[in-house]
mmCIF file of C-alpha atoms and ligand atoms in Angstrom:
data_model
loop_
_atom_site.group_PDB
_atom_site.id
_atom_site.type_symbol
_atom_site.label_atom_id
_atom_site.label_comp_id
_atom_site.label_asym_id
_atom_site.label_seq_id
_atom_site.Cartn_x
_atom_site.Cartn_y
_atom_site.Cartn_z
ATOM 1 C CA MET A 210 -0.162 0.254 -0.105
ATOM 2 C CA ILE A 211 1.205 3.220 -0.841
ATOM 3 C CA LEU A 212 0.212 6.661 1.851
ATOM 4 C CA ILE A 213 0.581 9.363 -0.209
ATOM 5 C CA ASP A 214 2.754 11.180 1.969
ATOM 6 C CA GLY A 215 1.155 15.568 0.769
ATOM 7 C CA LYS A 216 3.362 16.776 3.220
ATOM 8 C CA LYS A 217 6.152 15.179 1.123
ATOM 9 C CA GLU A 218 4.816 16.654 -2.460
ATOM 10 C CA ALA A 219 3.805 19.874 -1.101
ATOM 11 C CA ALA A 220 7.229 20.712 -0.185
ATOM 12 C CA ASN A 221 8.349 18.884 -3.361
ATOM 13 C CA LEU A 222 6.108 21.655 -5.579
ATOM 14 C CA ARG A 223 7.267 24.804 -3.593
ATOM 15 C CA GLU A 224 10.481 23.558 -4.035
ATOM 16 C CA GLU A 225 9.776 23.584 -8.189
ATOM 17 C CA LEU A 226 7.820 26.940 -7.044
ATOM 18 C CA ARG A 227 11.172 28.855 -5.683
ATOM 19 C CA LYS A 228 13.164 27.617 -8.679
ATOM 20 C CA GLU A 229 10.245 28.888 -10.946
ATOM 21 C CA VAL A 230 10.276 32.948 -9.320
ATOM 22 C CA SER A 231 13.978 33.008 -9.301
ATOM 23 C CA ARG A 232 13.661 32.266 -12.912
ATOM 24 C CA LEU A 233 11.054 34.056 -13.203
ATOM 25 C CA LYS A 234 13.039 37.242 -11.381
ATOM 26 C CA THR A 235 16.150 36.562 -13.506
ATOM 27 C CA ILE A 236 14.029 37.366 -17.033
ATOM 28 C CA TYR A 237 11.204 39.798 -16.389
ATOM 29 C CA ASN A 238 13.162 41.821 -13.689
ATOM 30 C CA LYS A 239 9.922 40.828 -10.887
ATOM 31 C CA VAL A 240 8.580 38.370 -9.174
ATOM 32 C CA PRO A 241 4.622 37.480 -8.984
ATOM 33 C CA GLY A 242 2.368 38.558 -6.093
ATOM 34 C CA LEU A 243 -0.134 37.652 -3.732
ATOM 35 C CA THR A 244 -2.643 39.507 -2.050
ATOM 36 C CA VAL A 245 -5.059 38.003 0.496
ATOM 37 C CA ILE A 246 -8.521 39.964 1.671
ATOM 38 C CA LEU A 247 -9.455 38.849 5.426
ATOM 39 C CA ILE A 248 -12.442 40.046 6.742
ATOM 40 C CA GLY A 249 -13.167 39.649 10.144
ATOM 41 C CA ASP A 250 -11.415 37.711 13.086
ATOM 42 C CA LEU A 251 -12.437 34.094 13.011
ATOM 43 C CA THR A 252 -9.556 31.585 13.773
ATOM 44 C CA PRO A 253 -9.469 29.320 11.319
ATOM 45 C CA SER A 254 -9.455 31.764 8.580
ATOM 46 C CA GLN A 255 -6.454 33.569 9.980
ATOM 47 C CA ILE A 256 -4.575 30.887 10.545
ATOM 48 C CA TYR A 257 -5.570 30.005 6.673
ATOM 49 C CA VAL A 258 -3.618 32.876 5.705
ATOM 50 C CA ARG A 259 -0.623 32.906 7.381
ATOM 51 C CA ASN A 260 -0.235 29.744 6.248
ATOM 52 C CA LYS A 261 -0.968 31.250 2.447
ATOM 53 C CA GLU A 262 1.531 34.138 3.485
ATOM 54 C CA LYS A 263 4.257 31.979 4.493
ATOM 55 C CA SER A 264 4.089 29.650 2.031
ATOM 56 C CA ALA A 265 4.377 32.147 0.099
ATOM 57 C CA LYS A 266 7.360 34.249 1.073
ATOM 58 C CA GLU A 267 9.196 30.653 1.002
ATOM 59 C CA VAL A 268 8.926 30.331 -2.266
ATOM 60 C CA GLY A 269 9.793 34.620 -3.072
ATOM 61 C CA LEU A 270 6.248 35.881 -4.068
ATOM 62 C CA LYS A 271 5.845 38.662 -3.517
ATOM 63 C CA SER A 272 2.435 38.756 -0.295
ATOM 64 C CA GLU A 273 -0.370 40.705 0.918
ATOM 65 C CA VAL A 274 -2.424 40.627 3.796
ATOM 66 C CA ILE A 275 -4.774 43.183 3.678
ATOM 67 C CA LYS A 276 -7.055 43.274 6.992
ATOM 68 C CA TYR A 277 -10.466 44.457 7.384
ATOM 69 C CA PRO A 278 -12.715 44.611 10.827
ATOM 70 C CA ASP A 279 -15.661 42.338 10.072
ATOM 71 C CA SER A 280 -18.355 45.731 10.112
ATOM 72 C CA VAL A 281 -16.314 46.203 7.086
ATOM 73 C CA ASP A 282 -19.195 47.246 3.905
ATOM 74 C CA GLU A 283 -19.618 45.462 0.989
ATOM 75 C CA LYS A 284 -18.382 49.002 -1.354
ATOM 76 C CA THR A 285 -14.917 49.350 0.382
ATOM 77 C CA ILE A 286 -14.285 45.573 -0.298
ATOM 78 C CA LEU A 287 -15.325 46.169 -4.215
ATOM 79 C CA ASP A 288 -13.199 48.899 -4.425
ATOM 80 C CA LYS A 289 -10.534 47.889 -3.138
ATOM 81 C CA ILE A 290 -10.326 45.183 -5.000
ATOM 82 C CA ASP A 291 -11.205 47.046 -8.106
ATOM 83 C CA LYS A 292 -7.761 48.181 -6.959
ATOM 84 C CA LEU A 293 -6.256 45.214 -6.963
ATOM 85 C CA ASN A 294 -7.495 44.712 -10.786
ATOM 86 C CA LYS A 295 -5.319 47.768 -11.869
ATOM 87 C CA ASP A 296 -2.089 46.763 -10.033
ATOM 88 C CA GLU A 297 0.500 45.577 -12.482
ATOM 89 C CA THR A 298 2.125 44.905 -9.161
ATOM 90 C CA VAL A 299 -0.656 41.688 -7.970
ATOM 91 C CA SER A 300 -1.005 38.207 -10.035
ATOM 92 C CA GLY A 301 -3.408 37.251 -7.646
ATOM 93 C CA ILE A 302 -5.948 38.127 -5.215
ATOM 94 C CA LEU A 303 -7.876 36.012 -3.753
ATOM 95 C CA VAL A 304 -10.991 36.697 -0.989
ATOM 96 C CA GLN A 305 -10.848 34.079 2.470
ATOM 97 C CA LEU A 306 -14.334 32.608 2.944
ATOM 98 C CA PRO A 307 -16.383 32.828 5.029
ATOM 99 C CA LEU A 308 -17.339 36.073 4.142
ATOM 100 C CA PRO A 309 -19.616 37.744 6.775
ATOM 101 C CA LYS A 310 -22.947 37.379 6.439
ATOM 102 C CA HIS A 311 -24.135 41.473 5.270
ATOM 103 C CA ILE A 312 -21.264 40.509 2.619
ATOM 104 C CA ASN A 313 -22.724 39.387 -1.106
ATOM 105 C CA LYS A 314 -19.568 36.306 -1.606
ATOM 106 C CA LYS A 315 -21.107 35.471 -5.281
ATOM 107 C CA LYS A 316 -20.251 39.420 -5.918
ATOM 108 C CA VAL A 317 -17.269 39.398 -4.393
ATOM 109 C CA ILE A 318 -15.805 36.059 -6.321
ATOM 110 C CA GLU A 319 -16.546 38.261 -9.992
ATOM 111 C CA ALA A 320 -15.491 41.096 -9.039
ATOM 112 C CA ILE A 321 -12.201 39.849 -9.535
ATOM 113 C CA ILE A 322 -10.887 39.549 -12.129
ATOM 114 C CA PRO A 323 -10.952 35.877 -13.912
ATOM 115 C CA GLU A 324 -6.911 36.373 -14.673
ATOM 116 C CA LYS A 325 -6.261 37.267 -11.506
ATOM 117 C CA ASP A 326 -9.229 34.903 -9.754
ATOM 118 C CA VAL A 327 -6.214 32.768 -8.044
ATOM 119 C CA ASP A 328 -9.135 30.690 -6.038
ATOM 120 C CA GLY A 329 -10.595 29.778 -9.732
ATOM 121 C CA PHE A 330 -13.948 30.548 -8.380
ATOM 122 C CA HIS A 331 -14.859 32.916 -11.069
ATOM 123 C CA PRO A 332 -17.358 31.507 -13.172
ATOM 124 C CA VAL A 333 -14.928 32.357 -16.482
ATOM 125 C CA ASN A 334 -12.830 30.165 -14.900
ATOM 126 C CA VAL A 335 -15.536 27.711 -14.130
ATOM 127 C CA GLY A 336 -16.519 27.719 -17.654
ATOM 128 C CA ASN A 337 -12.784 27.461 -18.945
ATOM 129 C CA LEU A 338 -12.184 24.347 -17.088
ATOM 130 C CA SER A 339 -15.651 22.435 -17.754
ATOM 131 C CA SER A 340 -14.896 23.818 -21.070
ATOM 132 C CA GLY A 341 -11.274 21.928 -21.794
ATOM 133 C CA TYR A 342 -9.240 25.486 -21.684
ATOM 134 C CA GLU A 343 -6.933 27.108 -20.072
ATOM 135 C CA SER A 344 -8.093 28.485 -16.629
ATOM 136 C CA SER A 345 -7.383 28.622 -12.317
ATOM 137 C CA VAL A 346 -8.008 25.311 -11.215
ATOM 138 C CA PRO A 347 -9.465 25.302 -7.597
ATOM 139 C CA CYS A 348 -6.803 24.672 -4.940
ATOM 140 C CA THR A 349 -7.614 21.301 -3.395
ATOM 141 C CA PRO A 350 -9.041 19.190 -6.681
ATOM 142 C CA LEU A 351 -6.039 20.977 -8.465
ATOM 143 C CA GLY A 352 -3.930 19.420 -5.457
ATOM 144 C CA CYS A 353 -5.760 16.435 -5.781
ATOM 145 C CA TYR A 354 -5.128 15.849 -8.370
ATOM 146 C CA LEU A 355 -1.347 16.477 -8.983
ATOM 147 C CA LEU A 356 -1.368 13.722 -6.512
ATOM 148 C CA ILE A 357 -3.627 11.577 -8.236
ATOM 149 C CA LYS A 358 -1.250 11.741 -10.980
ATOM 150 C CA LYS A 359 1.979 10.975 -8.478
ATOM 151 C CA VAL A 360 0.318 7.310 -8.122
ATOM 152 C CA GLU A 361 -0.880 6.852 -11.374
ATOM 153 C CA PRO A 362 0.407 9.026 -14.183
ATOM 154 C CA ASN A 363 -1.716 7.627 -16.996
ATOM 155 C CA LEU A 364 -5.284 7.917 -16.475
ATOM 156 C CA SER A 365 -7.210 7.101 -19.046
ATOM 157 C CA GLY A 366 -9.249 5.077 -19.289
ATOM 158 C CA LYS A 367 -9.735 4.731 -15.131
ATOM 159 C CA LYS A 368 -13.362 4.455 -13.688
ATOM 160 C CA ALA A 369 -13.430 7.388 -11.242
ATOM 161 C CA VAL A 370 -15.656 7.952 -8.680
ATOM 162 C CA VAL A 371 -16.271 11.795 -6.145
ATOM 163 C CA ILE A 372 -18.238 11.598 -3.389
ATOM 164 C CA GLY A 373 -19.560 15.473 -2.989
ATOM 165 C CA ARG A 374 -20.751 18.226 -6.361
ATOM 166 C CA SER A 375 -19.920 21.205 -4.479
ATOM 167 C CA ASN A 376 -17.754 24.143 -5.973
ATOM 168 C CA LEU A 377 -14.879 24.449 -3.814
ATOM 169 C CA ASN A 378 -14.382 20.853 -4.864
ATOM 170 C CA GLY A 379 -16.464 18.056 -6.051
ATOM 171 C CA LYS A 380 -17.809 19.312 -9.706
ATOM 172 C CA PRO A 381 -14.182 20.822 -10.275
ATOM 173 C CA MET A 382 -12.695 17.180 -9.691
ATOM 174 C CA THR A 383 -14.600 15.654 -11.497
ATOM 175 C CA GLN A 384 -13.649 18.134 -14.638
ATOM 176 C CA LEU A 385 -9.812 17.237 -14.576
ATOM 177 C CA LEU A 386 -10.263 13.328 -14.164
ATOM 178 C CA LEU A 387 -12.633 14.500 -16.952
ATOM 179 C CA LYS A 388 -9.518 15.920 -18.640
ATOM 180 C CA GLU A 389 -7.801 12.627 -18.393
ATOM 181 C CA ASN A 390 -10.153 10.932 -20.038
ATOM 182 C CA CYS A 391 -11.347 8.750 -16.866
ATOM 183 C CA THR A 392 -15.263 7.777 -16.924
ATOM 184 C CA VAL A 393 -16.696 10.192 -13.986
ATOM 185 C CA THR A 394 -19.399 9.528 -11.349
ATOM 186 C CA ILE A 395 -20.021 12.687 -9.376
ATOM 187 C CA THR A 396 -22.272 11.371 -6.447
ATOM 188 C CA HIS A 397 -23.802 13.237 -3.724
ATOM 189 C CA SER A 398 -26.554 13.533 -1.000
ATOM 190 C CA LYS A 399 -29.046 11.838 -2.601
ATOM 191 C CA THR A 400 -27.710 9.414 -4.279
ATOM 192 C CA LYS A 401 -29.563 6.151 -4.079
ATOM 193 C CA ASP A 402 -26.608 3.679 -3.174
ATOM 194 C CA LEU A 403 -22.869 5.391 -2.487
ATOM 195 C CA LYS A 404 -21.356 1.546 -1.190
ATOM 196 C CA GLY A 405 -22.144 0.480 -4.721
ATOM 197 C CA GLU A 406 -21.087 3.310 -7.137
ATOM 198 C CA CYS A 407 -17.828 3.465 -4.698
ATOM 199 C CA LEU A 408 -17.120 0.133 -4.998
ATOM 200 C CA GLN A 409 -16.944 1.074 -8.940
ATOM 201 C CA GLY A 410 -14.528 3.824 -8.761
ATOM 202 C CA ASP A 411 -10.590 3.025 -9.615
ATOM 203 C CA ILE A 412 -10.207 6.333 -8.562
ATOM 204 C CA VAL A 413 -12.292 6.932 -4.875
ATOM 205 C CA VAL A 414 -11.975 10.992 -3.872
ATOM 206 C CA ALA A 415 -13.862 11.890 -0.814
ATOM 207 C CA ALA A 416 -14.881 15.418 -0.102
ATOM 208 C CA VAL A 417 -18.170 15.321 2.028
ATOM 209 C CA GLY A 418 -17.545 16.377 5.229
ATOM 210 C CA ILE A 419 -18.990 13.814 7.074
ATOM 211 C CA PRO A 420 -15.868 11.947 9.216
ATOM 212 C CA GLU A 421 -15.148 8.207 8.155
ATOM 213 C CA LEU A 422 -18.311 8.141 5.576
ATOM 214 C CA VAL A 423 -16.785 6.432 2.937
ATOM 215 C CA LYS A 424 -16.017 1.932 4.871
ATOM 216 C CA GLY A 425 -14.116 -0.685 3.835
ATOM 217 C CA ASP A 426 -15.658 -3.013 1.965
ATOM 218 C CA TRP A 427 -16.869 -0.239 -0.474
ATOM 219 C CA ILE A 428 -13.733 -0.298 -2.171
ATOM 220 C CA LYS A 429 -12.160 -1.891 -5.044
ATOM 221 C CA LYS A 430 -8.728 -3.722 -4.208
ATOM 222 C CA ASN A 431 -5.891 -1.806 -5.399
ATOM 223 C CA SER A 432 -8.348 1.976 -5.966
ATOM 224 C CA ILE A 433 -6.389 4.732 -5.403
ATOM 225 C CA VAL A 434 -8.110 6.282 -2.598
ATOM 226 C CA ILE A 435 -8.314 9.978 -1.760
ATOM 227 C CA ASP A 436 -9.459 12.100 1.150
ATOM 228 C CA VAL A 437 -10.242 15.754 1.485
ATOM 229 C CA GLY A 438 -12.460 15.801 4.193
ATOM 230 C CA ILE A 439 -11.808 17.598 7.314
ATOM 231 C CA ASN A 440 -13.626 16.514 10.473
ATOM 232 C CA LYS A 441 -12.842 17.214 14.107
ATOM 233 C CA THR A 442 -14.004 14.709 16.243
ATOM 234 C CA GLU A 443 -13.717 13.832 19.586
ATOM 235 C CA LYS A 444 -10.749 11.094 18.043
ATOM 236 C CA GLY A 445 -8.970 14.412 16.937
ATOM 237 C CA ILE A 446 -8.889 15.463 12.810
ATOM 238 C CA VAL A 447 -10.248 12.761 10.926
ATOM 239 C CA GLY A 448 -11.028 12.825 7.160
ATOM 240 C CA ASP A 449 -13.855 11.558 5.749
ATOM 241 C CA VAL A 450 -13.091 7.920 4.673
ATOM 242 C CA ALA A 451 -12.660 4.841 7.945
ATOM 243 C CA PHE A 452 -8.556 5.118 7.164
ATOM 244 C CA GLU A 453 -7.630 2.057 8.874
ATOM 245 C CA GLU A 454 -10.347 -0.181 7.110
ATOM 246 C CA VAL A 455 -9.441 1.883 3.957
ATOM 247 C CA SER A 456 -5.749 1.788 3.792
ATOM 248 C CA LYS A 457 -5.551 -2.604 3.985
ATOM 249 C CA ILE A 458 -8.059 -2.669 0.679
ATOM 250 C CA ALA A 459 -6.715 -0.104 -1.817
ATOM 251 C CA LYS A 460 -3.289 0.263 -3.610
ATOM 252 C CA ALA A 461 -2.657 3.918 -2.432
ATOM 253 C CA ILE A 462 -4.770 6.049 -0.047
ATOM 254 C CA THR A 463 -4.193 10.129 1.767
ATOM 255 C CA PRO A 464 -3.721 10.170 4.972
ATOM 256 C CA VAL A 465 -5.753 12.772 7.229
ATOM 257 C CA PRO A 466 -3.411 15.340 8.151
ATOM 258 C CA GLY A 467 -1.016 15.014 6.349
ATOM 259 C CA GLY A 468 -3.036 14.342 2.903
ATOM 260 C CA VAL A 469 -4.552 16.343 0.589
ATOM 261 C CA GLY A 470 -4.076 19.321 2.750
ATOM 262 C CA PRO A 471 -0.700 20.838 2.690
ATOM 263 C CA MET A 472 -1.012 20.673 -1.606
ATOM 264 C CA THR A 473 -4.131 23.576 -0.894
ATOM 265 C CA ILE A 474 -1.255 25.835 -0.381
ATOM 266 C CA ALA A 475 1.232 24.688 -2.378
ATOM 267 C CA CYS A 476 -1.201 24.768 -5.214
ATOM 268 C CA LEU A 477 -3.166 28.581 -4.875
ATOM 269 C CA LEU A 478 1.511 29.234 -5.043
ATOM 270 C CA LYS A 479 0.943 27.830 -7.728
ATOM 271 C CA ASN A 480 -1.700 29.380 -9.392
ATOM 272 C CA THR A 481 -0.154 32.387 -8.754
ATOM 273 C CA ILE A 482 2.979 32.066 -11.210
ATOM 274 C CA GLU A 483 0.952 30.750 -13.794
ATOM 275 C CA CYS A 484 -1.374 34.000 -14.104
ATOM 276 C CA PHE A 485 2.188 36.442 -13.940
ATOM 277 C CA LYS A 486 2.980 34.028 -16.810
ATOM 278 C CA ARG A 487 0.052 34.577 -18.838
ATOM 279 C CA SER A 488 -0.135 38.051 -17.908
ATOM 280 C CA GLN A 489 3.208 38.434 -19.576
ATOM 281 C CA SER A 490 3.184 36.945 -22.342
HETATM 282 P P1 NAD B 604 -19.685 20.941 1.234
HETATM 283 O O1 NAD B 604 -20.510 21.149 2.191
HETATM 284 O O2 NAD B 604 -19.596 22.521 0.127
HETATM 285 O O3 NAD B 604 -20.204 19.663 0.370
HETATM 286 C C1 NAD B 604 -20.269 18.819 0.295
HETATM 287 C C2 NAD B 604 -20.596 17.440 -0.555
HETATM 288 O O4 NAD B 604 -21.466 16.394 0.328
HETATM 289 C C3 NAD B 604 -22.556 17.726 -0.576
HETATM 290 O O5 NAD B 604 -22.034 18.561 -1.732
HETATM 291 C C4 NAD B 604 -23.556 17.242 -0.648
HETATM 292 O O6 NAD B 604 -23.992 16.724 -0.979
HETATM 293 C C5 NAD B 604 -22.222 16.071 -0.150
HETATM 294 N N1 NAD B 604 -22.863 15.181 0.661
HETATM 295 C C6 NAD B 604 -23.254 15.074 1.943
HETATM 296 N N2 NAD B 604 -23.621 14.314 2.744
HETATM 297 C C7 NAD B 604 -23.419 13.319 1.621
HETATM 298 C C8 NAD B 604 -24.004 11.451 1.956
HETATM 299 N N3 NAD B 604 -24.425 11.122 3.467
HETATM 300 N N4 NAD B 604 -23.111 11.045 1.052
HETATM 301 C C9 NAD B 604 -22.858 11.132 -0.188
HETATM 302 N N5 NAD B 604 -22.714 12.142 -0.381
HETATM 303 C C10 NAD B 604 -22.758 14.118 0.559
HETATM 304 O O7 NAD B 604 -19.237 20.379 1.364
HETATM 305 P P2 NAD B 604 -16.750 21.344 0.761
HETATM 306 O O8 NAD B 604 -16.936 22.481 0.648
HETATM 307 O O9 NAD B 604 -16.577 20.487 -0.851
HETATM 308 O O10 NAD B 604 -15.906 20.679 1.642
HETATM 309 C C11 NAD B 604 -15.634 18.825 1.851
HETATM 310 C C12 NAD B 604 -15.570 18.702 3.259
HETATM 311 O O11 NAD B 604 -13.872 18.820 2.635
HETATM 312 C C13 NAD B 604 -15.071 18.754 4.484
HETATM 313 O O12 NAD B 604 -14.595 18.152 5.292
HETATM 314 C C14 NAD B 604 -14.342 20.204 4.817
HETATM 315 O O13 NAD B 604 -13.428 20.988 5.959
HETATM 316 C C15 NAD B 604 -13.212 19.632 3.286
HETATM 317 N N6 NAD B 604 -12.030 20.646 2.963
HETATM 318 C C16 NAD B 604 -11.231 20.261 2.734
HETATM 319 C C17 NAD B 604 -9.962 20.862 2.062
HETATM 320 C C18 NAD B 604 -8.723 20.451 2.452
HETATM 321 O O14 NAD B 604 -7.555 21.609 1.491
HETATM 322 N N7 NAD B 604 -7.798 19.193 2.799
HETATM 323 C C19 NAD B 604 -9.922 21.873 2.117
HETATM 324 C C20 NAD B 604 -11.566 22.327 1.165
HETATM 325 C C21 NAD B 604 -12.459 21.637 2.017
#
């Protein structure tokens, strides 16, 4: 059984990106810039943003965090995004979610120009991904995709089962696997026979938010299992996959923590660098 080491893969990716940033610096005499907008004082968001800033600096990006109190009005945020859209030193803009209730998430996502949308949430990027065109891809599914490709470079003809249909994870994951010529089944809370669907998968990606939902007898022998879930339980953080059982059956599996999670931020840096490169060409 292969234990997919997300920490190691993310460190390798960051090292590759660090070299790429220094190469770009010699060519353009400038480096890609990432600006993160953080609204309010939710602790998990603060931790995520701190980690994003630290990793961005580590690979040599220009990184900036702009903080606003919970009470900030929507117009202030939209005006700031407008300024950042026009700022040539900013390659990528990210507004940390969730937002306070009085700020419209859709308006904020659509205010960031698609060229600087490093989260890949803008409808233009969503459309480009589903049409098979170049685009920013949401960071977590992109990380899952890179981990799957490490284990199995040729995915053509494989049967993939994605559990969860969120815009953040399930839907873009499905598009990435389709692009690789997988036959993809997307499942969700209304799926009739989830176990039966999972048993078909050469690849199973679980992005649900239910602790240890996917059991050992749901998984085909020699499959690749990617666990996106992060669930706080009495026994600590667990994924959507019953790791002990499933790891006895699968060919390869990501642990939680230390699997998909570390890849997410590395992919954000990758997206920022890609946005910079597209803006120079
Ligand atoms: P979400 O709540 O937006 O979507 C969950 C999806 O699961 C929905 O499409 C729903 O239909 C489906 N679902 C719910 N119950 C189900 C059931 N019983 N059977 C089958 N499908 C069911 O969640 P999300 O934002 O996609 O996040 C999913 C999980 O991934 C969460 O645990 C979250 O914390 C985690 N997450 C991890 C990372 C990371 O970096 N590793 C990033 C984002 C989210």
